[in-house]
GROMACS .gro file of C-alpha atoms in nm:
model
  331
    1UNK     CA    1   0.000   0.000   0.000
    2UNK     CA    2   0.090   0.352  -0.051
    3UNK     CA    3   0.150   0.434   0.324
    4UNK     CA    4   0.454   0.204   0.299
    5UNK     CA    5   0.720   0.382   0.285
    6UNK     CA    6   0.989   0.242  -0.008
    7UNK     CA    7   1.318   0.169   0.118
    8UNK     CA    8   1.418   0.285  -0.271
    9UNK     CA    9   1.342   0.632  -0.189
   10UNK     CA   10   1.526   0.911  -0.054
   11UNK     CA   11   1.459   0.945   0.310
   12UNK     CA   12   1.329   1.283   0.299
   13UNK     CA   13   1.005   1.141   0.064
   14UNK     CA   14   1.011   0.893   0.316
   15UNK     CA   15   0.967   1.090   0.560
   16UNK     CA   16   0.698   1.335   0.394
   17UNK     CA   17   0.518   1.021   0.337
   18UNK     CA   18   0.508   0.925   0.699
   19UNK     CA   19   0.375   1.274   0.786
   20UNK     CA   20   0.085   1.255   0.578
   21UNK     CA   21  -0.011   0.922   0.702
   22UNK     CA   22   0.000   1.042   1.028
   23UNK     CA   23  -0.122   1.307   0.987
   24UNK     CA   24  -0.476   1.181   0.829
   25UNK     CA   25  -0.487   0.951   1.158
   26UNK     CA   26  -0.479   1.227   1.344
   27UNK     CA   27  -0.718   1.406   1.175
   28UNK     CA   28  -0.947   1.093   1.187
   29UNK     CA   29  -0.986   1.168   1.524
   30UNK     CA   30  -1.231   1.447   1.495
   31UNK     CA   31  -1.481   1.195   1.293
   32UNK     CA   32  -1.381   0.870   1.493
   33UNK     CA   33  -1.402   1.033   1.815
   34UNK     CA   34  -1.276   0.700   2.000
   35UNK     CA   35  -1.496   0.469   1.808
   36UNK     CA   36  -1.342   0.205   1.619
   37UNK     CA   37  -1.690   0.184   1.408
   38UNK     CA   38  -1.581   0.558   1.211
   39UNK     CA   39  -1.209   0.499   1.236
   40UNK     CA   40  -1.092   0.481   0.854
   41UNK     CA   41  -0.749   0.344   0.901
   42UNK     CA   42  -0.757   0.137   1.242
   43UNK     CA   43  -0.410   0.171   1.442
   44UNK     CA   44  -0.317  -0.192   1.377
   45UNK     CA   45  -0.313  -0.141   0.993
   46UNK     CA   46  -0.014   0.146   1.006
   47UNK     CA   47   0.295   0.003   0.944
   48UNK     CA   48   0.477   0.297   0.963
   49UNK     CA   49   0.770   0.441   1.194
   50UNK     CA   50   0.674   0.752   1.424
   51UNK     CA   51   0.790   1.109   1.214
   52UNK     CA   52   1.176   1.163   1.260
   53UNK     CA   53   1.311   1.447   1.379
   54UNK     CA   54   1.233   1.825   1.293
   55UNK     CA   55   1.650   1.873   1.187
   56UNK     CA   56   1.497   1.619   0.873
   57UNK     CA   57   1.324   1.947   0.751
   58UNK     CA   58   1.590   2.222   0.831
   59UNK     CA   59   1.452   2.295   1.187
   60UNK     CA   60   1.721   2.347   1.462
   61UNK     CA   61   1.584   2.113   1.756
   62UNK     CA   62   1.853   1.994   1.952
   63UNK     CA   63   1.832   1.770   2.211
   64UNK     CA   64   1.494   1.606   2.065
   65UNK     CA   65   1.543   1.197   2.068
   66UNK     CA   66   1.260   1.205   1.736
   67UNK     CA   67   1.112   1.547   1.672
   68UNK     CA   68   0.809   1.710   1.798
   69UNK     CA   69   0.595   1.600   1.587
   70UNK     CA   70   0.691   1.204   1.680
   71UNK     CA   71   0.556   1.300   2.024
   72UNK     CA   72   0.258   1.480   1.909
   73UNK     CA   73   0.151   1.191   1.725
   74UNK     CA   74   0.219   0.951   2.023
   75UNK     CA   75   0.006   1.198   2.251
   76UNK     CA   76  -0.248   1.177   2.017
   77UNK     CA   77  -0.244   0.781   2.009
   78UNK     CA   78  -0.267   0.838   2.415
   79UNK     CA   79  -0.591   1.047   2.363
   80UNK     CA   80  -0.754   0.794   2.146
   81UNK     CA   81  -0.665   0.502   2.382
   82UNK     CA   82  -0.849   0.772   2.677
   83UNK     CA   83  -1.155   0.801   2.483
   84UNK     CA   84  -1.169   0.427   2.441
   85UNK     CA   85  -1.110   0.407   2.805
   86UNK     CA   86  -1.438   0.694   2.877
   87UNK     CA   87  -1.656   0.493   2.646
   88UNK     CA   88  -1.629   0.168   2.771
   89UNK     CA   89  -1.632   0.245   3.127
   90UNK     CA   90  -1.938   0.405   3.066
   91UNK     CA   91  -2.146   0.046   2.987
   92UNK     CA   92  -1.976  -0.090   3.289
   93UNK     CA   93  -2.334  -0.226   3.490
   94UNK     CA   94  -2.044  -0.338   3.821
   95UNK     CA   95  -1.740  -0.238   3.989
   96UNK     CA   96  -1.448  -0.234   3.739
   97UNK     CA   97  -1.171  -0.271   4.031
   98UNK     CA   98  -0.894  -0.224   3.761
   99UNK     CA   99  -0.966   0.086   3.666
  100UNK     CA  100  -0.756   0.308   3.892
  101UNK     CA  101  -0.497   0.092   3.765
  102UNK     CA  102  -0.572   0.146   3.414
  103UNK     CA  103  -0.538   0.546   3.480
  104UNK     CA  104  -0.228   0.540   3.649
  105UNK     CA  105  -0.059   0.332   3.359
  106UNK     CA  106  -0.176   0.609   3.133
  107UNK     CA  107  -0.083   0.892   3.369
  108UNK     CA  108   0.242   0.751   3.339
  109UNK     CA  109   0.237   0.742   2.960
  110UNK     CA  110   0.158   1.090   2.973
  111UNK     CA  111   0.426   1.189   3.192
  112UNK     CA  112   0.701   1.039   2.960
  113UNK     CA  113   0.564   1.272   2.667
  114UNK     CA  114   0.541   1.631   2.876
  115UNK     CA  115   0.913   1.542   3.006
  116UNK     CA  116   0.981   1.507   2.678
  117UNK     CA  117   0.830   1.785   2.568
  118UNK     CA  118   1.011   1.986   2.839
  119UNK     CA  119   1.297   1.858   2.684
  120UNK     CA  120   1.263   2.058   2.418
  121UNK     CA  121   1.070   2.330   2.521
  122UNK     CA  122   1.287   2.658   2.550
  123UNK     CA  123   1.014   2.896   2.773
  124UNK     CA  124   1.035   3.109   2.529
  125UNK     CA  125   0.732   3.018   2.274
  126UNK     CA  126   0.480   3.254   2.378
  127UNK     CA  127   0.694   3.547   2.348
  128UNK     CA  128   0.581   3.841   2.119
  129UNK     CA  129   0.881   3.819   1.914
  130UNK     CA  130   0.802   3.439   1.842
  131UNK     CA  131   0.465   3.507   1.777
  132UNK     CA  132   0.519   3.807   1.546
  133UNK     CA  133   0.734   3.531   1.382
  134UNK     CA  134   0.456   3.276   1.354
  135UNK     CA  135   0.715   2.994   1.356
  136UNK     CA  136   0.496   2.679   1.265
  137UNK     CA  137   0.716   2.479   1.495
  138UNK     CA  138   0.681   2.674   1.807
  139UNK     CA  139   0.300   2.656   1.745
  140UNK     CA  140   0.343   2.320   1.688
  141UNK     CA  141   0.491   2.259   2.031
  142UNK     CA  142   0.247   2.498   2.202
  143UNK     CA  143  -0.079   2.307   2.064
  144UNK     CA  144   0.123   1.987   2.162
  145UNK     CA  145   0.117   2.110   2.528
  146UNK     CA  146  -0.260   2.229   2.538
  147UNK     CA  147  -0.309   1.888   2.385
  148UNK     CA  148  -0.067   1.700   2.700
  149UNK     CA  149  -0.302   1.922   2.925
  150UNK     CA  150  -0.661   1.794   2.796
  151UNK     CA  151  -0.539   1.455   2.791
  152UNK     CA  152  -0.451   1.488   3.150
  153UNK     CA  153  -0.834   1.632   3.206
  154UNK     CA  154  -1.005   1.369   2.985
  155UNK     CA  155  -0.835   1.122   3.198
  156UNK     CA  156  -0.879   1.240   3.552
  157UNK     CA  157  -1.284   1.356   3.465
  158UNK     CA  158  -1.369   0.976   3.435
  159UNK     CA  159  -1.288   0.973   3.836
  160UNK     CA  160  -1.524   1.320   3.876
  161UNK     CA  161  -1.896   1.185   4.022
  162UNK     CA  162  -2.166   1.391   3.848
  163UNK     CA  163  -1.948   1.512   3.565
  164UNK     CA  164  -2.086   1.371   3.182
  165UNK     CA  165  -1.802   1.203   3.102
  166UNK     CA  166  -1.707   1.052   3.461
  167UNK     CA  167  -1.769   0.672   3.535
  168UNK     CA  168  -2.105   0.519   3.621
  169UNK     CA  169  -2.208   0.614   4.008
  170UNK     CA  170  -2.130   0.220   4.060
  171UNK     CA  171  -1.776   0.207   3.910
  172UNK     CA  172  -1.710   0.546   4.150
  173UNK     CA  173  -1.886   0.403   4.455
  174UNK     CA  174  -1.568   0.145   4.447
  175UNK     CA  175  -1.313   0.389   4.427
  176UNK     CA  176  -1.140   0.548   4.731
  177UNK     CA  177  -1.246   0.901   4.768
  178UNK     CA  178  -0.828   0.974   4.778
  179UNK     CA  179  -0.844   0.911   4.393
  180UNK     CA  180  -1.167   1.108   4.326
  181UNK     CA  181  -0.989   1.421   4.559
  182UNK     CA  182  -0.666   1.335   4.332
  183UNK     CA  183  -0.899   1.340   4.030
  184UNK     CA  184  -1.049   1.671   4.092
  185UNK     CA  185  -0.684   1.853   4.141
  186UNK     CA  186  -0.582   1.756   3.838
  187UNK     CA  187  -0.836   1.844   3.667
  188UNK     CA  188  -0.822   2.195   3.838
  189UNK     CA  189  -0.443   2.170   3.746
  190UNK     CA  190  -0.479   2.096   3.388
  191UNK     CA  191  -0.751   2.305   3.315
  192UNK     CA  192  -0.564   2.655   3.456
  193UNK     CA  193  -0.269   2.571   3.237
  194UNK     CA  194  -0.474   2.550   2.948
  195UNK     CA  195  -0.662   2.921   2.979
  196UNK     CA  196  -0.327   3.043   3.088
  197UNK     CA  197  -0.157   2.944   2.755
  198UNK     CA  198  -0.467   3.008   2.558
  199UNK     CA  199  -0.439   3.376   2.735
  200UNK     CA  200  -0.056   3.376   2.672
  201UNK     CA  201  -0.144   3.333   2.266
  202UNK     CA  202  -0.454   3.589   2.293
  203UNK     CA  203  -0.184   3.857   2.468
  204UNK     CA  204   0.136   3.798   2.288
  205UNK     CA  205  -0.013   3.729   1.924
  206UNK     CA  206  -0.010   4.021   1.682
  207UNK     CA  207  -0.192   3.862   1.412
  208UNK     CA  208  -0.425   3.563   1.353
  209UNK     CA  209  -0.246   3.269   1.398
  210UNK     CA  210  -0.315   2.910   1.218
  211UNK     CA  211  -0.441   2.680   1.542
  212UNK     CA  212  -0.570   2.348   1.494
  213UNK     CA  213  -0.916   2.295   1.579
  214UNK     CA  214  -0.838   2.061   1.889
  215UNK     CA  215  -0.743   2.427   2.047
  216UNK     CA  216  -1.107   2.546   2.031
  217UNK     CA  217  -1.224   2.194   2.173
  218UNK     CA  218  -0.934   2.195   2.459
  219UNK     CA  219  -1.064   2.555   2.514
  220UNK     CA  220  -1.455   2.445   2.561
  221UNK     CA  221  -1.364   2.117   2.756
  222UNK     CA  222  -1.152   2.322   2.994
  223UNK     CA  223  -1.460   2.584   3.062
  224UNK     CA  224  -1.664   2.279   3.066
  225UNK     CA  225  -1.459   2.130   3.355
  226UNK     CA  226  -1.433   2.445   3.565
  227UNK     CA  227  -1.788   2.516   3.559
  228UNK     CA  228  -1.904   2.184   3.675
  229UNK     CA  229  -1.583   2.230   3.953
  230UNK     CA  230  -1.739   2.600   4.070
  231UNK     CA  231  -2.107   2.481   4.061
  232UNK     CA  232  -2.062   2.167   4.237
  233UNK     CA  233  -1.912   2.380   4.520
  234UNK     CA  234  -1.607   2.171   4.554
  235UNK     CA  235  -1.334   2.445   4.389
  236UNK     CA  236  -1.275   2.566   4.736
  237UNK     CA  237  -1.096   2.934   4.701
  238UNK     CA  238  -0.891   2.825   4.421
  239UNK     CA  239  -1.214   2.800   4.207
  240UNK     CA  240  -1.500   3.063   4.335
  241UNK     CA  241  -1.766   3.148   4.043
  242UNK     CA  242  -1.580   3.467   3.992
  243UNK     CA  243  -1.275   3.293   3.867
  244UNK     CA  244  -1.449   3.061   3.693
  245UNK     CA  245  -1.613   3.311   3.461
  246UNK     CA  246  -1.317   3.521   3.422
  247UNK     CA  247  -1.137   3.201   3.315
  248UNK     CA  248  -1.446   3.085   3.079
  249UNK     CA  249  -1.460   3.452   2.964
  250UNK     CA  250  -1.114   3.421   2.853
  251UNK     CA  251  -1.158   3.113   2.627
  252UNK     CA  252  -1.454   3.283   2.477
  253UNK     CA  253  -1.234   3.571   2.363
  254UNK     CA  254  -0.982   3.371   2.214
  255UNK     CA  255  -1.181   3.106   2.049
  256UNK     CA  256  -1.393   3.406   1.945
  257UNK     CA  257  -1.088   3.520   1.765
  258UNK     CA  258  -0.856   3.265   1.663
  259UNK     CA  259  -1.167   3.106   1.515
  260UNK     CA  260  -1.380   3.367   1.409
  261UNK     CA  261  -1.429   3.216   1.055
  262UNK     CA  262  -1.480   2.885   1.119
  263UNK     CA  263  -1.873   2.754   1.137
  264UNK     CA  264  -1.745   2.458   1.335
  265UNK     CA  265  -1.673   2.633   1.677
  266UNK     CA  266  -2.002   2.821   1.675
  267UNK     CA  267  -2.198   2.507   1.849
  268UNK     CA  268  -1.869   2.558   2.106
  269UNK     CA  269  -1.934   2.923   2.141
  270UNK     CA  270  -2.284   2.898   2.268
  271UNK     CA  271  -2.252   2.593   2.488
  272UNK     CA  272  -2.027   2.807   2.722
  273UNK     CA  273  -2.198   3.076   2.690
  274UNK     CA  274  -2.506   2.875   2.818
  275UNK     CA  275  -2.348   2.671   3.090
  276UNK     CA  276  -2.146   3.008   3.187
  277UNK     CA  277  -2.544   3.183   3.202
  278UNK     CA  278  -2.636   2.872   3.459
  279UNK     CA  279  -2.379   2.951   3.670
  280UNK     CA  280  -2.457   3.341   3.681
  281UNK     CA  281  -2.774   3.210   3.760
  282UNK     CA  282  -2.760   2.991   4.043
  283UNK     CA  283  -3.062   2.873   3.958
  284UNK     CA  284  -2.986   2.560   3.741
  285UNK     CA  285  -2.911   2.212   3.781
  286UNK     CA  286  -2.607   2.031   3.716
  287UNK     CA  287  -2.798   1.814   3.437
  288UNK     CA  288  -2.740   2.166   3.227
  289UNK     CA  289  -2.390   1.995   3.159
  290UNK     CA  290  -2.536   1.655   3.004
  291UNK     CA  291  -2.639   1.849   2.660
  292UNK     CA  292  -2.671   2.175   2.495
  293UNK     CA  293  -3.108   2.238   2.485
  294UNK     CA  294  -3.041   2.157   2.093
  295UNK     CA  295  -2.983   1.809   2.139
  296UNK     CA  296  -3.221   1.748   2.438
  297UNK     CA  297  -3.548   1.733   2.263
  298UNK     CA  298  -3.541   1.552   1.910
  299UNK     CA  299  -3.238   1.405   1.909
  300UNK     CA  300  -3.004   1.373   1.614
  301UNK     CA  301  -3.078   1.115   1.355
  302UNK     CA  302  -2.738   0.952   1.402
  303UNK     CA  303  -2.859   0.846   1.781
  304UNK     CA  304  -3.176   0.777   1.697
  305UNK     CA  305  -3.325   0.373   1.701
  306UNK     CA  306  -3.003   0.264   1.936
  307UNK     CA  307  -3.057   0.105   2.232
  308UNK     CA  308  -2.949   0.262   2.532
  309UNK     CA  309  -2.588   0.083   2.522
  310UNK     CA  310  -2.525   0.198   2.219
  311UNK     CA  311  -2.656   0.559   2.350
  312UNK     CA  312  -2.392   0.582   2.571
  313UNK     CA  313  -2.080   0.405   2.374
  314UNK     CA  314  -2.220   0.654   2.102
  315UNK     CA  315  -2.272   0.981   2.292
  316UNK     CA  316  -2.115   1.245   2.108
  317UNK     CA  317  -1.990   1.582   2.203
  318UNK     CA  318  -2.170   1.922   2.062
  319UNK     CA  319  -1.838   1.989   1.904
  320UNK     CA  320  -1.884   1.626   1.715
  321UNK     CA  321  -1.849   1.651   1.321
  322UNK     CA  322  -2.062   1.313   1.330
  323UNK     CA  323  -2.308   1.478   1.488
  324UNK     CA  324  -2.323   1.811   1.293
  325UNK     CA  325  -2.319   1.612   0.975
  326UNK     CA  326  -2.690   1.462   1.099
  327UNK     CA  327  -2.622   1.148   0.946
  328UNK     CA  328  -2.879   0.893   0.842
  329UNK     CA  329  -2.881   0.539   0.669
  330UNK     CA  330  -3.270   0.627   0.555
  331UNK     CA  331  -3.332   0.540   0.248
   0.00000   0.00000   0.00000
C-alpha cells in the first residue's frame, strides 16, 4: 500500500510520506471520536515508523530523541486510547476494580511525553517576538502542550462523580475518595494551564495565527470542567464562580478570535456561553452539563433507534463533526 514507505526512496520522501499518514490519523480523530466503528485506518493497519526528527526538515531542535511532531503523534495515540477508556467504562453495569490501575498506567504514559516535551521546550514560545514570527514549529509545540493538558483532564474527569463524562455512580462508589480528591486537582491543574496558555497566545499574538481545531475543543472542555468544579461547590478558594467566569470569559475571547471564521466552533461558542449563564444564575441544575437544549429534545438522527448501550458508547460531544453532519442510513 501507498503508506509504505519504499526503502528505494530518498529518506526525505520517506519521511513526507510518513507525515501525511500520520497526519490523516490524526485528523481521523475528529470523525472517529474513539470509536473504532468511524475509524478509517484502524491503528493496527499502520505500518509505519513515528515522524523523525524536525532537523529532517531544516529545523534546529537539539536535544529532541525524534522530533516534535513524533511526540505529538504519540500523545495523540494516548488520547484515542483515553476516549476508548471513557466509552467503555461508561457500559460498565459493576465495579471495574482495575480501573484506577488502568489510569495510572496512562498517567504515566503521559508523563514520559510532557518530560519530553520539556525537553525541548525553550520557555520562550509565547513570546511576542516568536509570535510576530509565527514559527509553525513553536506553534506546533504549544498546541502539543494544550493537547498533554486535555489529555490529563479527559483522563482524571472519568474519576469526577456527576461530571458527563465521569464513570457510572457504581464504578465510583468502588473507588477510594483519595483518587476522586486526586482526580479533581488535576483536573483543576490541567484546566488553569490551558486558559493560561490560551491567554498567553490571545496577549502575545499580533496577528491571527493558524491553530488546529483541537485548540477550540481543549478551550470548551476546559470551561466545561471548571464550571461543573465551581457549581458543584467543591473548587474551594482556588475555584470561586468569579474565577471561573473570568477564566471561561477568557476562552470565549480567544476562540472568538482565533476562530472567528470557522462555522465549526459556533456550536462551542454557545454551549459556554449557556453553561457560563447557569452559573450566573444559580438557579440551574447540574444536568445543564449533560447536553446543549439543541440536542435534548429531538435528538439527532445519528442516535436515533439505538438502544441505550449503544446511546452511551455513542454519545457524542456538541463539538462532534458526526453529529453536525446529521447522518442517516434512511433510504
Amino acid at each position: 500500500m501507498w503508506w509504505r514507505c519504499a526503502s528505494d526512496l530518498d529518506l526525505i520522501t520517506q519521511e513526507v510520506r510518513r507525515r501525511v499518514m500520520w497526519s490523516l490519523k490524526i485528523v481521523e480523530r475528529y470523525f472517529a471520536v474513539g470509536l473504532p466503528e468511524f475509524e478509517a485506518c484502524p491503528i493496527d493497519t499502520i505500518y509505519l515508523q513515528f515522524p523523525g526528527d524536525e532537523s529532517d526538515f531544516g529545523y534546529d531542535s537539539s536535544g529532541s530523541d525524534d522530533g516534535t511532531y513524533a511526540l505529538f503523534v504519540k500523545l495523540e495515540l494516548i488520547r484515542r486510547d483515553i476516549m476508548k477508556l471513557t466509552r467503555t467504562v461508561a457500559l460498565c453495569e459493576q465495579p471495574y476494580h482495575l480501573l484506577t490501575t488502568v489510569i495510572i498506567e496512562l498517567k504515566r504514559d503521559l508523563d514520559k511525553i510532557g518530560l519530553r516535551l520539556s525537553a525541548n521546550d525553550d520557555h520562550s514560545l509565547l513570546s511576542t517576538t516568536e509570535m510576530g514570527e509565527d514559527s509553525n514549529l513553536s506553534i506546533r509545540k504549544i498546541l502539543a502542550r494544550i493537547s498533554l493538558h486535555q489529555a490529563y483532564c479527559d483522563l482524571y474527569q472519568i474519576l469526577l462523580p456527576g461530571y458527563p463524562e465521569a464513570a457510572p455512580r457504581v464504578v465510583l462508589d468502588a473507588v477510594e475518595k483519595a483518587h476522586t480528591e486526586e482526580a479533581q486537582h488535576e483536573c483543576l491543574d490541567h484546566t488553569s494551564a490551558i486558559v493560561q496558555i490560551i491567554a498567553d497566545l490571545n496577549y502575545n499574538s499580533t496577528s491571527s495565527l493558524l491553530l488546529e481545531f483541537d485548540t477550540a475543543i481543549c478551550a470548551y472542555h476546559a470551561a466545561r470542567l471548571i464550571l461543573f468544579i465551581a457549581r458543584s461547590g467543591r473548587g474551594g478558594d482556588k475555584l470561586t464562580p468569579e474565577i471561573a467566569i473570568n477564566r471561561v470569559d477568557i476562552c470565549l475571547v480567544s476562540v472568538r478570535r482565533f476562530f472567528s471564521r470557522l462555522a465549526l466552533v459556533r456550536p462551542i461558542i454557545d454551549d459556554m456561553e449557556r453553561l457560563k449563564n447557569e452559573l450566573l444564575s444559580q438557579g440551574a441544575s447540574m444536568c445543564g452539563f449533560t447536553s446543549p437544549p439543541e440536542f435534548q429534545n429531538g435528538r439527532r438522527r445519528i442516535e436515533q433507534h439505538l438502544s441505550e448501550a449503544a446511546k452511551a458508547r455513542q454519545k457524542l460531544a456538541v463539538h462532534s463533526l458526526l453529529r453536525r453532519a446529521d447522518c442517516t442510513d434512511e433510504v
